[in-house]
Amino acid sequence: MISKLIYAILFTGGISCLLSCHKKEFLDQKPSSDLFVPSTLQDFQALLDNDTYMSETPVLGELSSDNFYLPYDFWQTLTPKEHNAYIWASDIYQGIGSVGDWNFPYQQVFYANVVLDGIKKVAITSGNAQTWNAIKGSALFIRAYAFYNVSQIFAPVYDKNTADDDLGIPLRLNPNVDEPTHRATVNQTYTQILSDLLEAKDLLPDSVPTANLNRPSKPAALALLARVYLSMQQYDKAWAYADGCLRLHGDLIDYNSLTGSPLPFNKSNKETLYQSKLLSSTDVLKGLVYKNCIVDSTLYQSYNTNDLRRSIFYTANTPINPKGSYNGSIFLFSGLATDEVYLIRAECSVRLGNRSAGMSDLNNLLQMRWKTNTYVAPTIDSDDTALNLILTERRKELPFRGLRWTDLRRLNKDGANITLTRQLNGQLYELKPNSSLYVLPIPPDVIQFSNIPQNNR
Amino acid sequence: MKKTTALILACLLVSVATLAQQFTFSKKNITIEELSNEIAKNTTYTLVYQSSYASRLKPVTIHVTNASLQQLLDEYFRSQPYTYKFINKIITLIPKESLPPASRLVNIKGKILNEQNEPVQGATIIVKGGTQQTETNENGEFTLFGINDEINLNIVITSVNYEPQEVNWQGEQELDIRLKQHISQLGQVSVVSTGYQKLARGNTPGSFTKIDNELLNRAVSTNILDRLDGVTSGLIFNKNTNLSNANLNQSPISIRGRSTIFANPNPLIVIDNFPYTGDVNNINPNDVDNITVLKDADAASIWGAYSGNGVIVITTKKGKYNQPLKLSFNSNITVTQKPDQYYLPFMNSSDFIDVEQYLVDSGFYKSLEVNPSHPLLSPAVEIMILKRDGKITESEANAQLDILRTQDKRKDIDKYFYRHGVNQQYALSASGGSGNNNYYFSVGYDKNLSTLERNEFNRITLTANNSFAWFKKKLELNTGIIFTASTQLNNNSGIINNITYPYAKVADDNGNPLIVYRDLRQSYKDAVAGPNQDTLLDWGFRPLEDLRNSDNSTKTNDYRINADVKYNIIKGLDLTALYSYNKGYTDLENYQNQQTYFTRNLINQFTQVESGVVTHHIPLGGILDETDNRYEAHNVRSQLNYSRLWSNSSNSKKHAINAIAGAEVRSYKTQRDDTRLYGYNKDLQTSTAVDYDHAFPLYYAPFITSRIDYRNRNKGTTDAYVSYYINAKYIFQSRYILSISARKDESNLFGVKANQKGVPLWSAGVSWDLSQENFYHVGWMPFLKVRATNGYNGNVDRSVSAFTTAQIDPGPNNWNIIPATIVNPPNPSLRWEKNHMTNLGVDFAAKNNIIEGSLEYYIRKGIDLIGKSPLDPTTGVTTFTGNSADMKGKGVDIIIHSRNINHNQFKWYSTFLFSHAEDKVTNYKVQQAQIWYYCDPGTLSPLTGRPLYSIYSFKWMGLNPLTGDPQGSLKDSVSSNYDAIYSSSDLANLKYIGPANPTFFGSLRNTFNWKQFELSFNITWKWGYYFRRSSINYYNLFNTQVGHPDYEKRWQHPGDEKTTSVPSRVYPANAERDAFYTYSDILVEKGDHIRLQDLQVSYNLNKSQYKALPVQALRIYLYANNIGIIWRANHYGIDPDYVNSMPNPRSIAAGVKLDF
């Protein structure tokens, strides 16, 4: 009897042992084939390829700019954010949080940080070095791009005299969600953006990946550096990076080669360096479908009848609606493209005293925009005329790309003295140059959870 | 397991004289009275004698030391004219001279079985009018020794839980007696199964509800779980739910309310020994013997981390040893009414057309008319536009509109899409056994023609259960193979949402399919895709044609193979090893041929014409969608069972231990493969490649580009569990029971560190049978027992993880690369959810079981529940999911069985069930940014201090008497600022009305028996909850064509506000105004109702009663279900179980069951 008992215990003991021997492997099985803990280069690339999140950029600046106007009855139906941003109200959210203009860029920062944190644990070998560098460079680029986009809406324009005191934006540099949020200074904000980009430009590949324009490249990083320095009014640096970019990738599309279809541009066109779009959730600016976004008539009238942009950027119906550019869809392109870089180089050349180089860039660009053999290079007799012409053409070349707001901020800082006005149902609204309203309020949920200081409007 | 059970039974029932006291005694001239007092004082025995006997007993002088009661009695009665006898705890006197001489005596042998042919142990057999009595042994056998061989000797058999029976002995060698069980389910010997062991109900303090075979077979259904509805204490079917909305995480069945927010809300379903992971529709109800529901921590904690929502244990039928072949055939047919098309609120065509005219006049369609994407306009609007533009005359237009006004789409839908349902069920089984082998084989066939035209369900089930025993049953092997194959046709979705306007007609008077406008303007479709066009296919949507062309089926194959070995090592100790393998395939095939609107529409959208060249980017031909689901589960368990009963020679001390300990491993894998083939030819089974990479301009809106939907994906999941458990019960004197249980579960819960993978859970319980105590003298209530249990169950939320977790996206990004999304930020402190439950219970039975029942009170707490917390969006994550929430619940379950009339020919029994279950979220970190979320039926918005599913509303302050605008309350003042109310974040502007799920529910079942007839009906009720009725929403009416008959009651003139609460019609519609009204408390109704659920009539014949019967037993039955509501609190004729859907239609079933 006792021996039987021993056998029994041995038997159950044996089974338990058998279990425990393989237990670890058994319990380490992946519960779902589509779930993973990101740890390989391939995983990181897949996260960065998530263009649902990565391609969105803030729209508040464009909503507050002067490229378009809205009919009164349509304006009344807008969400509080869109409704109030249009008239530069001091509180625009009316307590409603979850603001994409803030959340999308910081989600991009989170993804980039997950990648930057994880890639440290992947050893660099001769076989993977190129990919490793490209992924790290992409993550840095994406983080810098997001920080820059947020800073243009929620932080004051860069002023080297006050940049150490002005409140910038929160700079989250690791993926830990439990760390508190602080606002950095404007100087720290730009320093971080620039250092990320300077590191990224040396890691990213030299060529623009035409088939995957959601992926950053060295020309894109250089173009972004040029854009950032231009916004900081540091024209020498802006010129140098614009020049560096165009040396690697300087293609322009001859608009004469485009068809008259509603969507003339292919999203993989040769001018685009990096694809992103203005917040797709807003319907205000989808002029192809919603006919309530009406192009500012002065802007529209400023295009010569031989200027192809008149029919390529805008619809033929009355009133005129914007079609957008370079996105190949009803959404508005807000990424980086060579036309912008030419205009940066042109503007900086003139500001730096090289008027002829600047005019030559402008003329080269406009040659491609007008009907063949109709463009005549203007005769320019002063730097101011040249600069004004370049800035006018800049506005005509880059409408509805989210760039106008930053231009208004920096040009007013520079003394341009541009006052914006809106008229709705007989009421007039005004945005004075250098107004504190040029810095938009931080969303209420962010303030509630982080207790960071709100912008003073 | 059987032996264990037998032992437990034995220790409960064997009423052997147990002598508690040792007597040391020295006294002179003791009278019978003094002796009686002495026994009563020192033992639990009573000496009973007739007073006439006392005078014939002489006083005796007794000197004893450490004597037992028997020795004492022997001493006393040595020289008396009487002797004594124990009958249970009663000592009776027998005259010595009446003992008949040995020569005239015979022995009567017999065997007592219950209706399931199981031996009844411990039954008392008394010779009527005589003094002889005995009890049955564990095989149900008895022998009455030395019986006077008289004619017409009657013996009476009694046993707890069985009806007493009187048998006339006519000199048979061996009596074979069947006992009929009490209707009682509370009885002491009722056996419940936990999936790990079978327990006598009386031997556990836990909370179990058992549904026996008789009760299961009272109802007729294809699905076994449906038969629990309305007859199971503490278990409710949640009817007014939206199970298709995964965000709401609702469960179709709850046991004792709710204890989790985001984790699995469903009870665990166990078949025999192991969890069943397949579709419960694969189980043939005819193969089920009984169902046990485990409700409290003691009952369920043996299932550890899967038991948080209770456990439903299904026990299938098995053969029995030593039983001749028994064939059984059951067949029934159920006819179901058409669902009531006219139940849901519906705006009549004429009103709808008036609204459309109003909108045309207001210019509502202006922008749609010029919209380059050609959005849909209804037929009436098209007529009105033609009239407006002068293309038809006013009288022509009115004539056309008047025709539309008379049409009603419900009439056509009822006629062409619905029919009477007919379900047929056939089941044949054979069972039996020899001394060392038994078997149960069955085959079942179900053929259901649904109430939806062209929908069907066919199922075949095959079952083979075998048991073998060797070495005097020391070694036992059980095997089971169950196979199910079913085919379901889903050709008719039943929801004709695509028919948006009420005056649609799907067929002409000859039944020919008619076009219903859909997606795009019909005038545009006709212009581009007319019969003379060869670019596009016909673009008309004809629902009736689609119904005829539909080819959508689901095929299921499911196997379950079980084997278990039991070896009896030493007395009381068994070792069992169990293995179960399940595998199932479900293949969904939806073939939409080129004649279906879906396919034609898609082909047309992707048609491109460039320089006269027509390209179909979606090739001509059909579209085949296939989804293959496979699952495979292995379960391995090894378990030691120990069961012993000890008693000393005098039985004064009796202990029993009943313990199990074991380990098990479970692995469950699923694989889902989706594919879509374009240009599919079903005959040749060929398809055509398409270009998924490029976006194409849509034919009807070339400025919109779209890629062809890529639907080919595969996904697999793997669940791995390792568990260890121990469960022990100690029973002392049959009246005190201590039960403890502990279990540890480990799983591959994603990313959690090894030491957090497991969760140890435990429970403890006690019970005390007061009625067995000496001091208990409540004659009218001979049975009273109290129970208390306390412990933890667990629950798993597999969607969260401790590490940053990403998920591969189902499809490529804009650049044709498959990206990934972060689904979970890191959460290193993630834990399993725990569920604490305390249960207090009382079981009681009145004399002769006239009333018996139980009352239970429980409190439960959900601890460490997965909840959402808001995060600063600057982190990149807006909500964080972790163990941040808690819940509380409490409730009562009462069961009362009564025998109102218990006459031989006529019986009336009642069963009354009453349950109360309420829950409350006690800790939840996220508050919605705007209060309307709490009113929105589509989001799960827990709020601390309220039930998880609650009805909230905006305060209703009547209609504005001047405008008919609805008025609400904002910061305690009357307000029509709907946007401010709606989007307020201040909870003070939100009114809590009450729970959305019934907090009280139960049933009253009356059963009448007259001769061979039985009639029973079940009345069920639910109360203590609320629902929101629908009303007119002008915004939805204008934009999505959803109307409501309340439109007729709308405010139109000042003064109307006194008689109506329906707001006035305004243009343009104000979505917030409508949402305010929709969510205001004027539209909240009480859900309380009483329903006559079902009625059953049967006629039973038995061969023992009618020798001429060609079969052993015959049962003919009728069963009517979903009979109707008797009373409801709301005055709108709304069935609170079906607020937004058509109620389950009435059905009637007729069937016959034959036992050969």
Short mmCIF file of C-alpha atoms in Angstrom, two decimals, chain B residues 391-670:
data_model
loop_
_atom_site.label_atom_id
_atom_site.label_comp_id
_atom_site.label_asym_id
_atom_site.label_seq_id
_atom_site.Cartn_x
_atom_site.Cartn_y
_atom_site.Cartn_z
CA LYS B 391 -40.21 69.89 -65.63
CA ILE B 392 -43.44 68.28 -64.50
CA THR B 393 -46.69 69.92 -63.60
CA GLU B 394 -47.92 70.33 -60.10
CA SER B 395 -50.74 67.85 -60.63
CA GLU B 396 -48.38 65.28 -62.12
CA ALA B 397 -46.11 65.69 -59.16
CA ASN B 398 -48.91 65.43 -56.63
CA ALA B 399 -50.28 62.35 -58.31
CA GLN B 400 -46.88 60.69 -58.08
CA LEU B 401 -46.41 61.77 -54.49
CA ASP B 402 -49.88 60.53 -53.53
CA ILE B 403 -48.90 57.07 -54.70
CA LEU B 404 -45.80 57.20 -52.56
CA ARG B 405 -47.85 58.34 -49.59
CA THR B 406 -49.79 55.08 -49.63
CA GLN B 407 -46.71 52.89 -49.66
CA ASP B 408 -45.13 51.39 -46.54
CA LYS B 409 -41.79 49.59 -46.75
CA ARG B 410 -42.64 47.46 -43.70
CA LYS B 411 -45.40 45.75 -45.66
CA ASP B 412 -42.96 44.69 -48.37
CA ILE B 413 -40.25 43.73 -45.92
CA ASP B 414 -42.72 41.62 -43.98
CA LYS B 415 -43.95 40.00 -47.15
CA TYR B 416 -40.69 39.34 -48.96
CA PHE B 417 -38.05 39.11 -46.24
CA TYR B 418 -39.79 37.27 -43.40
CA ARG B 419 -41.67 34.02 -42.95
CA HIS B 420 -42.75 31.69 -40.18
CA GLY B 421 -39.80 29.92 -38.63
CA VAL B 422 -39.83 26.14 -38.43
CA ASN B 423 -37.30 24.28 -36.33
CA GLN B 424 -37.08 20.53 -36.34
CA GLN B 425 -35.06 18.56 -33.84
CA TYR B 426 -34.34 14.84 -33.77
CA ALA B 427 -32.22 13.01 -31.23
CA LEU B 428 -31.61 9.32 -30.84
CA SER B 429 -29.50 7.84 -28.11
CA ALA B 430 -28.47 4.41 -26.89
CA SER B 431 -26.97 3.75 -23.52
CA GLY B 432 -26.26 0.83 -21.29
CA GLY B 433 -23.54 -1.08 -19.62
CA SER B 434 -22.22 -4.32 -18.28
CA GLY B 435 -20.35 -4.86 -15.06
CA ASN B 436 -17.17 -3.31 -16.35
CA ASN B 437 -18.16 -1.23 -19.31
CA ASN B 438 -20.80 1.35 -20.11
CA TYR B 439 -21.63 3.47 -23.09
CA TYR B 440 -23.71 6.33 -24.36
CA PHE B 441 -24.09 6.93 -28.08
CA SER B 442 -26.22 9.58 -29.64
CA VAL B 443 -26.96 11.21 -32.91
CA GLY B 444 -28.79 14.48 -33.20
CA TYR B 445 -30.10 16.44 -36.15
CA ASP B 446 -31.47 19.95 -36.12
CA LYS B 447 -32.94 21.76 -39.07
CA ASN B 448 -34.02 25.31 -38.45
CA LEU B 449 -35.69 27.49 -41.02
CA SER B 450 -35.29 30.96 -39.63
CA THR B 451 -38.00 33.61 -39.62
CA LEU B 452 -35.78 35.39 -42.14
CA GLU B 453 -36.40 34.19 -45.66
CA ARG B 454 -33.44 32.17 -47.06
CA ASN B 455 -31.72 31.80 -43.69
CA GLU B 456 -31.23 28.32 -42.28
CA PHE B 457 -29.35 26.38 -39.67
CA ASN B 458 -28.59 22.67 -39.92
CA ARG B 459 -26.67 20.73 -37.32
CA ILE B 460 -25.58 17.17 -36.90
CA THR B 461 -24.07 15.99 -33.64
CA LEU B 462 -22.53 12.60 -32.89
CA THR B 463 -21.55 11.57 -29.41
CA ALA B 464 -19.85 8.45 -28.10
CA ASN B 465 -19.04 8.23 -24.41
CA ASN B 466 -17.51 5.03 -23.08
CA SER B 467 -16.33 3.87 -19.70
CA PHE B 468 -14.28 0.80 -18.90
CA ALA B 469 -13.42 -0.55 -15.51
CA TRP B 470 -10.88 -3.16 -14.51
CA PHE B 471 -9.61 -4.77 -11.31
CA LYS B 472 -12.87 -4.42 -9.43
CA LYS B 473 -13.23 -0.89 -10.68
CA LYS B 474 -9.90 0.11 -9.24
CA LEU B 475 -8.88 1.31 -12.68
CA GLU B 476 -11.37 3.19 -14.75
CA LEU B 477 -11.08 4.69 -18.22
CA ASN B 478 -13.58 7.15 -19.64
CA THR B 479 -13.50 8.28 -23.24
CA GLY B 480 -15.67 10.67 -25.13
CA ILE B 481 -15.84 11.75 -28.72
CA ILE B 482 -18.21 14.48 -29.76
CA PHE B 483 -18.49 15.70 -33.32
CA THR B 484 -20.62 18.56 -34.54
CA ALA B 485 -21.11 19.74 -38.09
CA SER B 486 -23.34 22.64 -38.91
CA THR B 487 -24.21 24.83 -41.83
CA GLN B 488 -25.78 28.18 -41.48
CA LEU B 489 -27.14 30.22 -44.35
CA ASN B 490 -26.99 33.96 -43.75
CA ASN B 491 -28.53 35.15 -46.98
CA ASN B 492 -30.84 37.62 -45.34
CA SER B 493 -29.39 40.20 -43.01
CA GLY B 494 -32.88 41.18 -41.91
CA ILE B 495 -31.77 44.73 -41.35
CA ILE B 496 -32.84 46.68 -44.36
CA ASN B 497 -30.98 49.81 -43.28
CA ASN B 498 -30.13 50.54 -46.86
CA ILE B 499 -33.74 51.33 -47.55
CA THR B 500 -33.80 54.79 -46.06
CA TYR B 501 -37.19 56.15 -47.01
CA PRO B 502 -40.43 54.72 -45.59
CA TYR B 503 -42.32 54.57 -48.89
CA ALA B 504 -39.87 52.25 -50.59
CA LYS B 505 -41.33 49.37 -52.53
CA VAL B 506 -39.14 46.33 -53.12
CA ALA B 507 -41.41 44.54 -55.59
CA ASP B 508 -44.16 45.37 -58.00
CA ASP B 509 -47.56 43.76 -57.83
CA ASN B 510 -46.25 40.71 -59.69
CA GLY B 511 -43.39 40.25 -57.26
CA ASN B 512 -40.74 41.57 -59.65
CA PRO B 513 -37.85 43.32 -57.87
CA LEU B 514 -37.98 47.11 -57.93
CA ILE B 515 -35.20 49.64 -57.63
CA VAL B 516 -34.66 51.35 -54.30
CA TYR B 517 -32.58 54.56 -54.42
CA ARG B 518 -29.26 54.16 -52.71
CA ASP B 519 -25.81 55.78 -52.39
CA LEU B 520 -25.98 58.07 -55.44
CA ARG B 521 -28.72 60.02 -57.15
CA GLN B 522 -30.77 57.68 -59.27
CA SER B 523 -30.95 60.33 -61.99
CA TYR B 524 -27.14 60.30 -62.16
CA LYS B 525 -27.03 56.52 -62.16
CA ASP B 526 -29.62 56.39 -64.94
CA ALA B 527 -27.69 58.94 -66.96
CA VAL B 528 -24.33 57.19 -66.79
CA ALA B 529 -25.35 53.57 -66.50
CA GLY B 530 -28.45 53.31 -68.57
CA PRO B 531 -29.18 50.15 -70.53
CA ASN B 532 -27.45 51.53 -73.61
CA GLN B 533 -24.22 52.27 -71.81
CA ASP B 534 -21.49 49.73 -72.12
CA THR B 535 -19.06 51.48 -69.81
CA LEU B 536 -20.84 50.76 -66.58
CA LEU B 537 -22.90 47.92 -65.22
CA ASP B 538 -26.51 48.46 -64.25
CA TRP B 539 -26.32 50.59 -61.10
CA GLY B 540 -29.77 49.96 -59.63
CA PHE B 541 -30.19 48.58 -56.13
CA ARG B 542 -32.94 45.97 -55.95
CA PRO B 543 -33.05 44.52 -52.45
CA LEU B 544 -35.27 41.64 -53.45
CA GLU B 545 -32.93 40.66 -56.26
CA ASP B 546 -30.03 40.84 -53.83
CA LEU B 547 -31.87 38.54 -51.44
CA ARG B 548 -32.31 36.04 -54.25
CA ASN B 549 -28.68 36.34 -55.35
CA SER B 550 -27.20 36.22 -51.90
CA ASP B 551 -24.89 33.28 -51.23
CA ASN B 552 -23.58 33.62 -47.71
CA SER B 553 -22.96 30.64 -45.51
CA THR B 554 -21.09 29.58 -42.40
CA LYS B 555 -19.88 26.02 -42.06
CA THR B 556 -18.69 24.70 -38.74
CA ASN B 557 -16.97 21.49 -37.76
CA ASP B 558 -16.15 20.90 -34.15
CA TYR B 559 -14.53 17.94 -32.42
CA ARG B 560 -14.08 17.21 -28.75
CA ILE B 561 -12.09 14.21 -27.68
CA ASN B 562 -11.76 13.44 -24.01
CA ALA B 563 -10.05 10.68 -22.13
CA ASP B 564 -9.52 10.23 -18.45
CA VAL B 565 -8.03 7.48 -16.36
CA LYS B 566 -8.74 6.96 -12.73
CA TYR B 567 -6.72 4.64 -10.58
CA ASN B 568 -7.56 3.79 -7.04
CA ILE B 569 -4.22 3.64 -5.24
CA ILE B 570 -5.20 2.94 -1.72
CA LYS B 571 -8.49 3.17 0.03
CA GLY B 572 -9.82 6.67 -0.42
CA LEU B 573 -7.04 7.86 -2.67
CA ASP B 574 -7.50 8.05 -6.42
CA LEU B 575 -5.22 9.39 -9.04
CA THR B 576 -6.80 10.77 -12.18
CA ALA B 577 -5.22 11.94 -15.37
CA LEU B 578 -7.40 13.78 -17.83
CA TYR B 579 -6.86 14.98 -21.35
CA SER B 580 -9.12 16.84 -23.68
CA TYR B 581 -8.61 17.98 -27.22
CA ASN B 582 -10.93 20.39 -28.98
CA LYS B 583 -10.67 21.51 -32.51
CA GLY B 584 -13.05 23.57 -34.53
CA TYR B 585 -13.32 25.16 -37.95
CA THR B 586 -15.72 27.85 -38.94
CA ASP B 587 -15.66 28.91 -42.56
CA LEU B 588 -17.63 31.95 -43.58
CA GLU B 589 -18.14 32.30 -47.28
CA ASN B 590 -19.88 35.28 -48.75
CA TYR B 591 -20.05 35.10 -52.51
CA GLN B 592 -21.50 38.23 -54.02
CA ASN B 593 -21.93 37.53 -57.67
CA GLN B 594 -21.90 40.15 -60.37
CA GLN B 595 -25.67 40.49 -60.12
CA THR B 596 -25.50 41.74 -56.55
CA TYR B 597 -25.63 45.46 -55.99
CA PHE B 598 -22.53 45.37 -53.80
CA THR B 599 -20.39 43.99 -56.60
CA ARG B 600 -21.90 46.07 -59.40
CA ASN B 601 -21.53 49.23 -57.33
CA LEU B 602 -17.89 48.50 -56.54
CA ILE B 603 -17.05 47.67 -60.14
CA ASN B 604 -18.72 50.87 -61.33
CA GLN B 605 -16.93 53.02 -58.76
CA PHE B 606 -13.61 51.69 -59.94
CA THR B 607 -14.32 52.05 -63.61
CA GLN B 608 -12.06 54.51 -65.37
CA VAL B 609 -12.37 55.86 -68.91
CA GLU B 610 -9.25 57.36 -70.42
CA SER B 611 -9.24 58.41 -74.05
CA GLY B 612 -12.20 56.18 -74.67
CA VAL B 613 -10.57 53.14 -73.13
CA VAL B 614 -12.63 51.60 -70.35
CA THR B 615 -10.72 50.03 -67.52
CA HIS B 616 -12.39 48.06 -64.75
CA HIS B 617 -9.90 48.25 -61.91
CA ILE B 618 -12.19 45.85 -60.08
CA PRO B 619 -12.60 43.09 -62.62
CA LEU B 620 -15.97 41.90 -63.83
CA GLY B 621 -17.22 38.85 -62.01
CA GLY B 622 -18.20 38.16 -58.43
CA ILE B 623 -16.48 38.96 -55.18
CA LEU B 624 -15.77 36.20 -52.71
CA ASP B 625 -15.12 37.01 -49.06
CA GLU B 626 -13.89 34.15 -46.98
CA THR B 627 -13.12 34.03 -43.31
CA ASP B 628 -11.66 30.87 -41.90
CA ASN B 629 -11.61 30.61 -38.14
CA ARG B 630 -9.83 27.70 -36.54
CA TYR B 631 -9.23 26.92 -32.95
CA GLU B 632 -7.43 24.17 -31.18
CA ALA B 633 -7.34 23.57 -27.44
CA HIS B 634 -5.40 21.08 -25.38
CA ASN B 635 -6.15 20.51 -21.73
CA VAL B 636 -4.08 18.23 -19.53
CA ARG B 637 -4.75 17.67 -15.88
CA SER B 638 -3.45 15.35 -13.22
CA GLN B 639 -5.28 15.24 -9.97
CA LEU B 640 -5.20 13.36 -6.68
CA ASN B 641 -8.53 12.76 -5.01
CA TYR B 642 -8.68 11.80 -1.39
CA SER B 643 -11.88 10.88 0.30
CA ARG B 644 -12.19 9.13 3.63
CA LEU B 645 -14.77 8.71 6.28
CA TRP B 646 -13.84 7.75 9.80
CA SER B 647 -16.06 6.83 12.65
CA ASN B 648 -15.32 5.06 15.88
CA SER B 649 -16.92 1.77 16.70
CA SER B 650 -19.88 3.37 18.34
CA ASN B 651 -20.11 5.98 15.58
CA SER B 652 -20.04 8.69 18.17
CA LYS B 653 -17.33 10.52 16.28
CA LYS B 654 -17.56 10.79 12.54
CA HIS B 655 -15.16 12.69 10.32
CA ALA B 656 -14.88 12.89 6.62
CA ILE B 657 -12.27 14.46 4.42
CA ASN B 658 -12.79 15.06 0.79
CA ALA B 659 -9.87 16.70 -0.92
CA ILE B 660 -8.40 17.19 -4.37
CA ALA B 661 -5.10 18.62 -5.50
CA GLY B 662 -3.76 18.89 -8.98
CA ALA B 663 -2.09 20.76 -11.75
CA GLU B 664 -3.27 21.53 -15.23
CA VAL B 665 -2.02 22.98 -18.44
CA ARG B 666 -4.19 24.62 -21.04
CA SER B 667 -3.29 25.81 -24.44
CA TYR B 668 -5.73 27.49 -26.74
CA LYS B 669 -4.82 28.68 -30.18
CA THR B 670 -6.90 30.46 -32.73
#
